[in-house]
XYZ file of C-alpha atoms in Angstrom:
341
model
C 78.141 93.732 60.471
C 82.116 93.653 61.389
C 82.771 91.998 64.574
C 85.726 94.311 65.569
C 88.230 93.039 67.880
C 87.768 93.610 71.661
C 91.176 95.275 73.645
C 89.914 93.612 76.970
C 90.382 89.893 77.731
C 87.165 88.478 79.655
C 89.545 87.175 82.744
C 91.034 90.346 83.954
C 88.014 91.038 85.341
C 88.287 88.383 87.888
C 87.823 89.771 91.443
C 87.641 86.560 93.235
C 90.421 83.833 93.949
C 87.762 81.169 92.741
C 87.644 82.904 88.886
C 84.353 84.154 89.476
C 82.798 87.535 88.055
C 81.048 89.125 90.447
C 78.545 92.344 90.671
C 75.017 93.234 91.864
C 72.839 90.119 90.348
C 75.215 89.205 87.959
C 77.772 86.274 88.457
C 79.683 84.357 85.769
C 82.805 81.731 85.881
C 85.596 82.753 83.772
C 86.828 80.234 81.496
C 89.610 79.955 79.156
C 87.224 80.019 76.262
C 86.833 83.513 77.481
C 90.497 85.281 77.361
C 90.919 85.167 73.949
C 91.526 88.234 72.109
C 89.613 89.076 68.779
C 86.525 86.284 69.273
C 83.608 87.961 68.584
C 81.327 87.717 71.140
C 77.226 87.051 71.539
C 75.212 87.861 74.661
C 72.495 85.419 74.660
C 69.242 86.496 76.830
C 67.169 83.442 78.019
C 69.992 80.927 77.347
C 68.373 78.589 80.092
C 65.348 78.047 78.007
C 64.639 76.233 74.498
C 65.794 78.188 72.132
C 68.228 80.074 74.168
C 70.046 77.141 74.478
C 70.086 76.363 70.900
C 71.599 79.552 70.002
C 73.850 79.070 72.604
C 75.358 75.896 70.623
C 74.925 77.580 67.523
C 77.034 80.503 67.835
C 79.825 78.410 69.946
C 80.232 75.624 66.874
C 80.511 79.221 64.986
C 83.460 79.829 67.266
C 81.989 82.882 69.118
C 82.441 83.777 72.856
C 79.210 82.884 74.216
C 77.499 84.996 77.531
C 74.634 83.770 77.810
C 72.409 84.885 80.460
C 69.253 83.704 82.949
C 67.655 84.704 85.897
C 65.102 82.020 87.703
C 66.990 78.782 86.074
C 70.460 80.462 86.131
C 73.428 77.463 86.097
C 76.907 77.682 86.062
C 78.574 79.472 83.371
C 75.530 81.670 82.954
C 74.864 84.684 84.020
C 72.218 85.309 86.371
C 71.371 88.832 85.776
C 67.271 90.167 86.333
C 66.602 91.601 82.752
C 63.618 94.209 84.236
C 67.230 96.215 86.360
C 68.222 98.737 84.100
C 71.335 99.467 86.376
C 71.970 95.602 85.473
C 71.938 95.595 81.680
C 73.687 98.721 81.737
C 76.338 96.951 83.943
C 76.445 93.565 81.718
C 77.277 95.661 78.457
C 79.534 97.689 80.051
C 81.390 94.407 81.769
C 81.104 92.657 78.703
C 81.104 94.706 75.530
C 79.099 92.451 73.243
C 79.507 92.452 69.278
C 76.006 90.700 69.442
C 72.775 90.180 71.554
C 70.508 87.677 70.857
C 67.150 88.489 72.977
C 65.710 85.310 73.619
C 64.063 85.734 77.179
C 60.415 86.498 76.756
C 57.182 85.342 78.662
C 55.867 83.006 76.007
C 52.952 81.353 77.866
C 49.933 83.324 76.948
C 47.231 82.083 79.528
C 50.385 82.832 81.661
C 50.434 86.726 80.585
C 46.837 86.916 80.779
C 46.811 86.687 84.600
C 49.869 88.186 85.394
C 50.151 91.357 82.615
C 52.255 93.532 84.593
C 55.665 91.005 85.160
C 55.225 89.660 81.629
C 55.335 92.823 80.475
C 57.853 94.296 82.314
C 60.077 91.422 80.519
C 58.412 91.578 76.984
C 58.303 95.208 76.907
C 60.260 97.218 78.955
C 63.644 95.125 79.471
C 63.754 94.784 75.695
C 63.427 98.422 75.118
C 66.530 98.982 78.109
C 68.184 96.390 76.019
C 67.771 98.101 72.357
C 69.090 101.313 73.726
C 71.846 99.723 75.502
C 72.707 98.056 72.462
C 72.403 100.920 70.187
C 74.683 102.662 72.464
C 77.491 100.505 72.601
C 77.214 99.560 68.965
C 76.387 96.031 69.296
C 73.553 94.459 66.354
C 70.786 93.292 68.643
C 68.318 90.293 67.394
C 65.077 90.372 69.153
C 63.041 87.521 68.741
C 59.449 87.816 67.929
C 56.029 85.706 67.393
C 54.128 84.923 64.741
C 50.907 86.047 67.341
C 51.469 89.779 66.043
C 49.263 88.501 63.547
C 44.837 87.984 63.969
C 45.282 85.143 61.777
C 42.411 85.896 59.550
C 44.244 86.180 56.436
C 47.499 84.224 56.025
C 50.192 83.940 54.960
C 51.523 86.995 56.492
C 54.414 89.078 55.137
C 56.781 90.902 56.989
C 55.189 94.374 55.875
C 51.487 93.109 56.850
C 49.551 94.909 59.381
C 49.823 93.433 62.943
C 46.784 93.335 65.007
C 47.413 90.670 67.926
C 44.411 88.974 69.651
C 46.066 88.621 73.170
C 48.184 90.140 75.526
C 50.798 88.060 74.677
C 50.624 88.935 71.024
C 50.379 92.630 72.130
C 53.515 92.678 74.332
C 55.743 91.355 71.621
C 54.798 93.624 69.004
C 55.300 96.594 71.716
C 58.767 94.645 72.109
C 59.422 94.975 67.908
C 58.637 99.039 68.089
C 60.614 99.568 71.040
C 63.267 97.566 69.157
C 63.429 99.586 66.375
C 62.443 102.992 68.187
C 65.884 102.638 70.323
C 68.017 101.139 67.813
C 67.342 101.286 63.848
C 69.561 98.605 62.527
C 68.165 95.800 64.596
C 67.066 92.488 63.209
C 63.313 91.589 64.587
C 63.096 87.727 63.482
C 59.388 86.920 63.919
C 58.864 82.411 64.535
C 55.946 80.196 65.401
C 55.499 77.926 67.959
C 58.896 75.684 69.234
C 59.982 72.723 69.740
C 63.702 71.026 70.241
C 66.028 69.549 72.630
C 64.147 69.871 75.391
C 64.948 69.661 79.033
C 61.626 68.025 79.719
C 59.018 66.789 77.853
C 56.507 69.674 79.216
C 59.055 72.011 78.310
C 57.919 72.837 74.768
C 53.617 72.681 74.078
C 54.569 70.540 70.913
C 56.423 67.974 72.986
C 54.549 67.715 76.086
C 52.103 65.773 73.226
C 53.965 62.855 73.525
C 52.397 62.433 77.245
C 48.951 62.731 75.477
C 49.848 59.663 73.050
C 50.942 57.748 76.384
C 47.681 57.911 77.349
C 46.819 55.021 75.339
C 45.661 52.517 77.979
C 43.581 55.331 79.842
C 40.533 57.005 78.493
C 40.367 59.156 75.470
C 41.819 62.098 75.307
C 40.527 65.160 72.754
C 42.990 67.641 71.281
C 42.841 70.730 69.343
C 41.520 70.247 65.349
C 41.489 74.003 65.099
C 44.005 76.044 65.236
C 46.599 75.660 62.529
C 50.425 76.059 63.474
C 53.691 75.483 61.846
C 55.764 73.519 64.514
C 59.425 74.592 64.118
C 62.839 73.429 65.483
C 64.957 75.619 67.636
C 67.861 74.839 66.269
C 67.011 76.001 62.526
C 65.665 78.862 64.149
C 68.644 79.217 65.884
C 71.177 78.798 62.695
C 68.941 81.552 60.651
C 69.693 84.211 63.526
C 73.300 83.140 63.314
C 73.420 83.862 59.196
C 71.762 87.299 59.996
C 74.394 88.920 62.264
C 76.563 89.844 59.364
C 73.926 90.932 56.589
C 70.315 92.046 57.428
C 68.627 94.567 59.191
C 64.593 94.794 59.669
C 61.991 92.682 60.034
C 62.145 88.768 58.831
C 59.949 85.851 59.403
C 61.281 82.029 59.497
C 58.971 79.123 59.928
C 58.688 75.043 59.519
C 56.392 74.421 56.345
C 54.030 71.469 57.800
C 50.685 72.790 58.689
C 49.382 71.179 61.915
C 47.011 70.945 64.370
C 47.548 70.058 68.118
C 46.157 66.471 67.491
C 47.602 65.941 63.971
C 51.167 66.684 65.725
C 50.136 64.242 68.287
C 49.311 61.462 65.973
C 52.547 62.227 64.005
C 54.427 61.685 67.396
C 52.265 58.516 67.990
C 53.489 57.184 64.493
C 56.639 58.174 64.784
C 57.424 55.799 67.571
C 54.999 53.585 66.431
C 52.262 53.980 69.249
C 49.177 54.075 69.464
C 46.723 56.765 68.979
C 43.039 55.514 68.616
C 42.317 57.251 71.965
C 43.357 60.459 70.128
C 39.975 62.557 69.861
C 40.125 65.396 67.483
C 38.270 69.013 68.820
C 36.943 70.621 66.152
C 36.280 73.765 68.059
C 38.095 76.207 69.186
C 39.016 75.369 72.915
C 38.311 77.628 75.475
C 41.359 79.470 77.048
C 42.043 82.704 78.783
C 43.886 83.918 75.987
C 42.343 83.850 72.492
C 44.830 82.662 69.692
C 44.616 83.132 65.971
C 43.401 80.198 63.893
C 46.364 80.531 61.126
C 48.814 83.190 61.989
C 51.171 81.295 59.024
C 54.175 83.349 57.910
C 55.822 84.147 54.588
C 59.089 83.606 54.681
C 60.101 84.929 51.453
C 62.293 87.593 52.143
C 64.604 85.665 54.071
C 64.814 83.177 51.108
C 65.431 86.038 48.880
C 68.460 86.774 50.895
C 69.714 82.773 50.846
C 69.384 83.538 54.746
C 67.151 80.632 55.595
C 67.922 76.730 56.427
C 65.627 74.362 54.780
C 63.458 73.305 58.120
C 63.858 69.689 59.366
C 60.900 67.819 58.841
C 58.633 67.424 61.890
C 58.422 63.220 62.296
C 62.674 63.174 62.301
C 62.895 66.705 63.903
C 60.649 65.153 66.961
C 61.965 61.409 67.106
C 65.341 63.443 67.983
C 63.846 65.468 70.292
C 61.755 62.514 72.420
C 64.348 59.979 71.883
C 65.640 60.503 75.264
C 62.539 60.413 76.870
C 61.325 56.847 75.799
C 61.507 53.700 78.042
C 64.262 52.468 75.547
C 67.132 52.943 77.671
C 69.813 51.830 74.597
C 67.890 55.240 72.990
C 68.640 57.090 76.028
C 72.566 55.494 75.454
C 72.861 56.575 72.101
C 71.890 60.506 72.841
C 73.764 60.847 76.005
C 76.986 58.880 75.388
């Protein structure tokens, strides 16, 4: 894609004395990262959360003009702007005339969407399809990211062209989310990832790193974990850097993925190994645990046709990718030091 050159410059639009962009749910500081003429720029849904943030970085050490948006968790120098208002996505493209939306907002928790279908799926669902036909219509590429839960995982590894046949809501509302994608706008990049870990705000933020409160658990009483279901824990941050190399060249349908296979309580005792704790009190669950939501046992995904393309990062591997994750999080405040300073 060519990232053409935008006329406008970001701070004219300042209405207030204070610098501040201001319209119905939408509010945003201008900055003078944001005047310049002929940075391409990247609207970011969902930059609050894990991997929003990621991408976030990403496309900024690019040098792109970064929007990035958020709603419950909004901060300064986001946007807080309620994805399920058409009136306000039509408003935010308008305003801000992106080359490129990332759509990272989603309702990931699938117990979560199991007991409250109708909000998750106005979000999964229904603001992605507003925000595919928004984007088709002011020619910006739009990246929608996807699960690897499309998938029953009865027969991996999957490839791109495999049949989907999700197992729970969650599952179902992000496929809906890939057909809307490409029913509203055709050239759109759906980039399909596993479960995610990264730089995390807090250590529950991510399932994969709220393990390392299970390995504390040492001195306490046992504590079983998951021995079933296989996943492929992945970074943010690679995931991040593989939507970044797809702006300019691919269209369609792509899957990217860590290659360690893992359970729940083999990423635990990883963690516990990593920072050389314990993890004797680490009881592996052979079956599959009971849970509102079924999930597939292997939903693994081929990743081929990104390779093909030389589009994908190598992935980090898991022990180093999580010791720089949890780092900050450890009594050792001279670990803390050496992240934050």
């Amino acid at each position: 894609m060519e990232h053409s050159a935008q006329n406008s410059i970001l701070s004219t639009h300042c209405s207030t004395d204070s610098g501040i962009i201001c319209s119905t749910k939408v509010c945003i500081p201008c900055t003078q990262e944001e005047v310049l003429v002929g940075v391409p720029r990247v609207l970011v849904t969902g930059a609050t959360g894990l991997l929003g943030r990621a991408v976030c970085r990403e496309f900024q050490s690019a040098g792109w003009t970064v929007i990035g948006t958020g709603y419950r968790r909004a901060r300064p120098r986001l946007l807080r702007c309620d994805l399920t208002d058409e009136d306000a996505i039509r408003g935010l493209l308008h305003e801000y005339k992106p080359d490129v939306i990332v759509h990272c907002a989603a309702e990931r928790r699938p117990d979560v969407m199991e007991r409250h279908t109708e909000a998750a799926v106005n979000l999964n669902v229904h603001a992605t399809s507003t925000l595919a036909k928004e984007a088709a219509a002011c020619g910006a590429l739009f990246l929608y990211i996807s699960t690897d839960y499309v998938f029953d995982g009865r027969n991996p590894p999957y490839g791109e062209d495999d049949s989907p046949n999700p197992l729970n809501m969650y599952g179902r509302s992000k496929l809906e989310g890939e057909r809307e994608t490409l029913r509203h706008c055709p050239g759109a990049v759906v980039l399909r990832v596993p479960v995610l870990f990264g730089e995390v705000e807090s250590v529950t933020e991510s399932v994969v790193t709220s393990l390392y409160l299970k390995v504390q658990e040492a001195s306490e009483e046992s504590c079983t974990l998951d021995h079933c279901l296989q996943r492929f824990p992945t970074d943010a941050r690679d995931v991040a850097t593989t939507g970044n190399r797809q702006v300019d060249v691919s269209l369609g349908i792509f899957h990217f993925s860590g290659k360690e296979q893992m359970t729940k309580y083999e990423m635990a005792v990883a963690i516990a190994q990593a920072f050389n704790l314990p993890s004797s009190h680490l009881i592996p669950l052979t079956e599959q645990p009971a849970a509102s939501a079924l999930r597939p046992i292997n939903s693994q995904l081929n990743c081929s046709r990104l390779e093909l393309l030389n589009l994908s990062v190598e992935p980090r591997p898991f022990t180093s990718a999580i010791i720089d994750c949890l780092w900050p999080f450890t009594p050792d405040k001279r670990w803390r030091q050496t992240v934050f300073h």
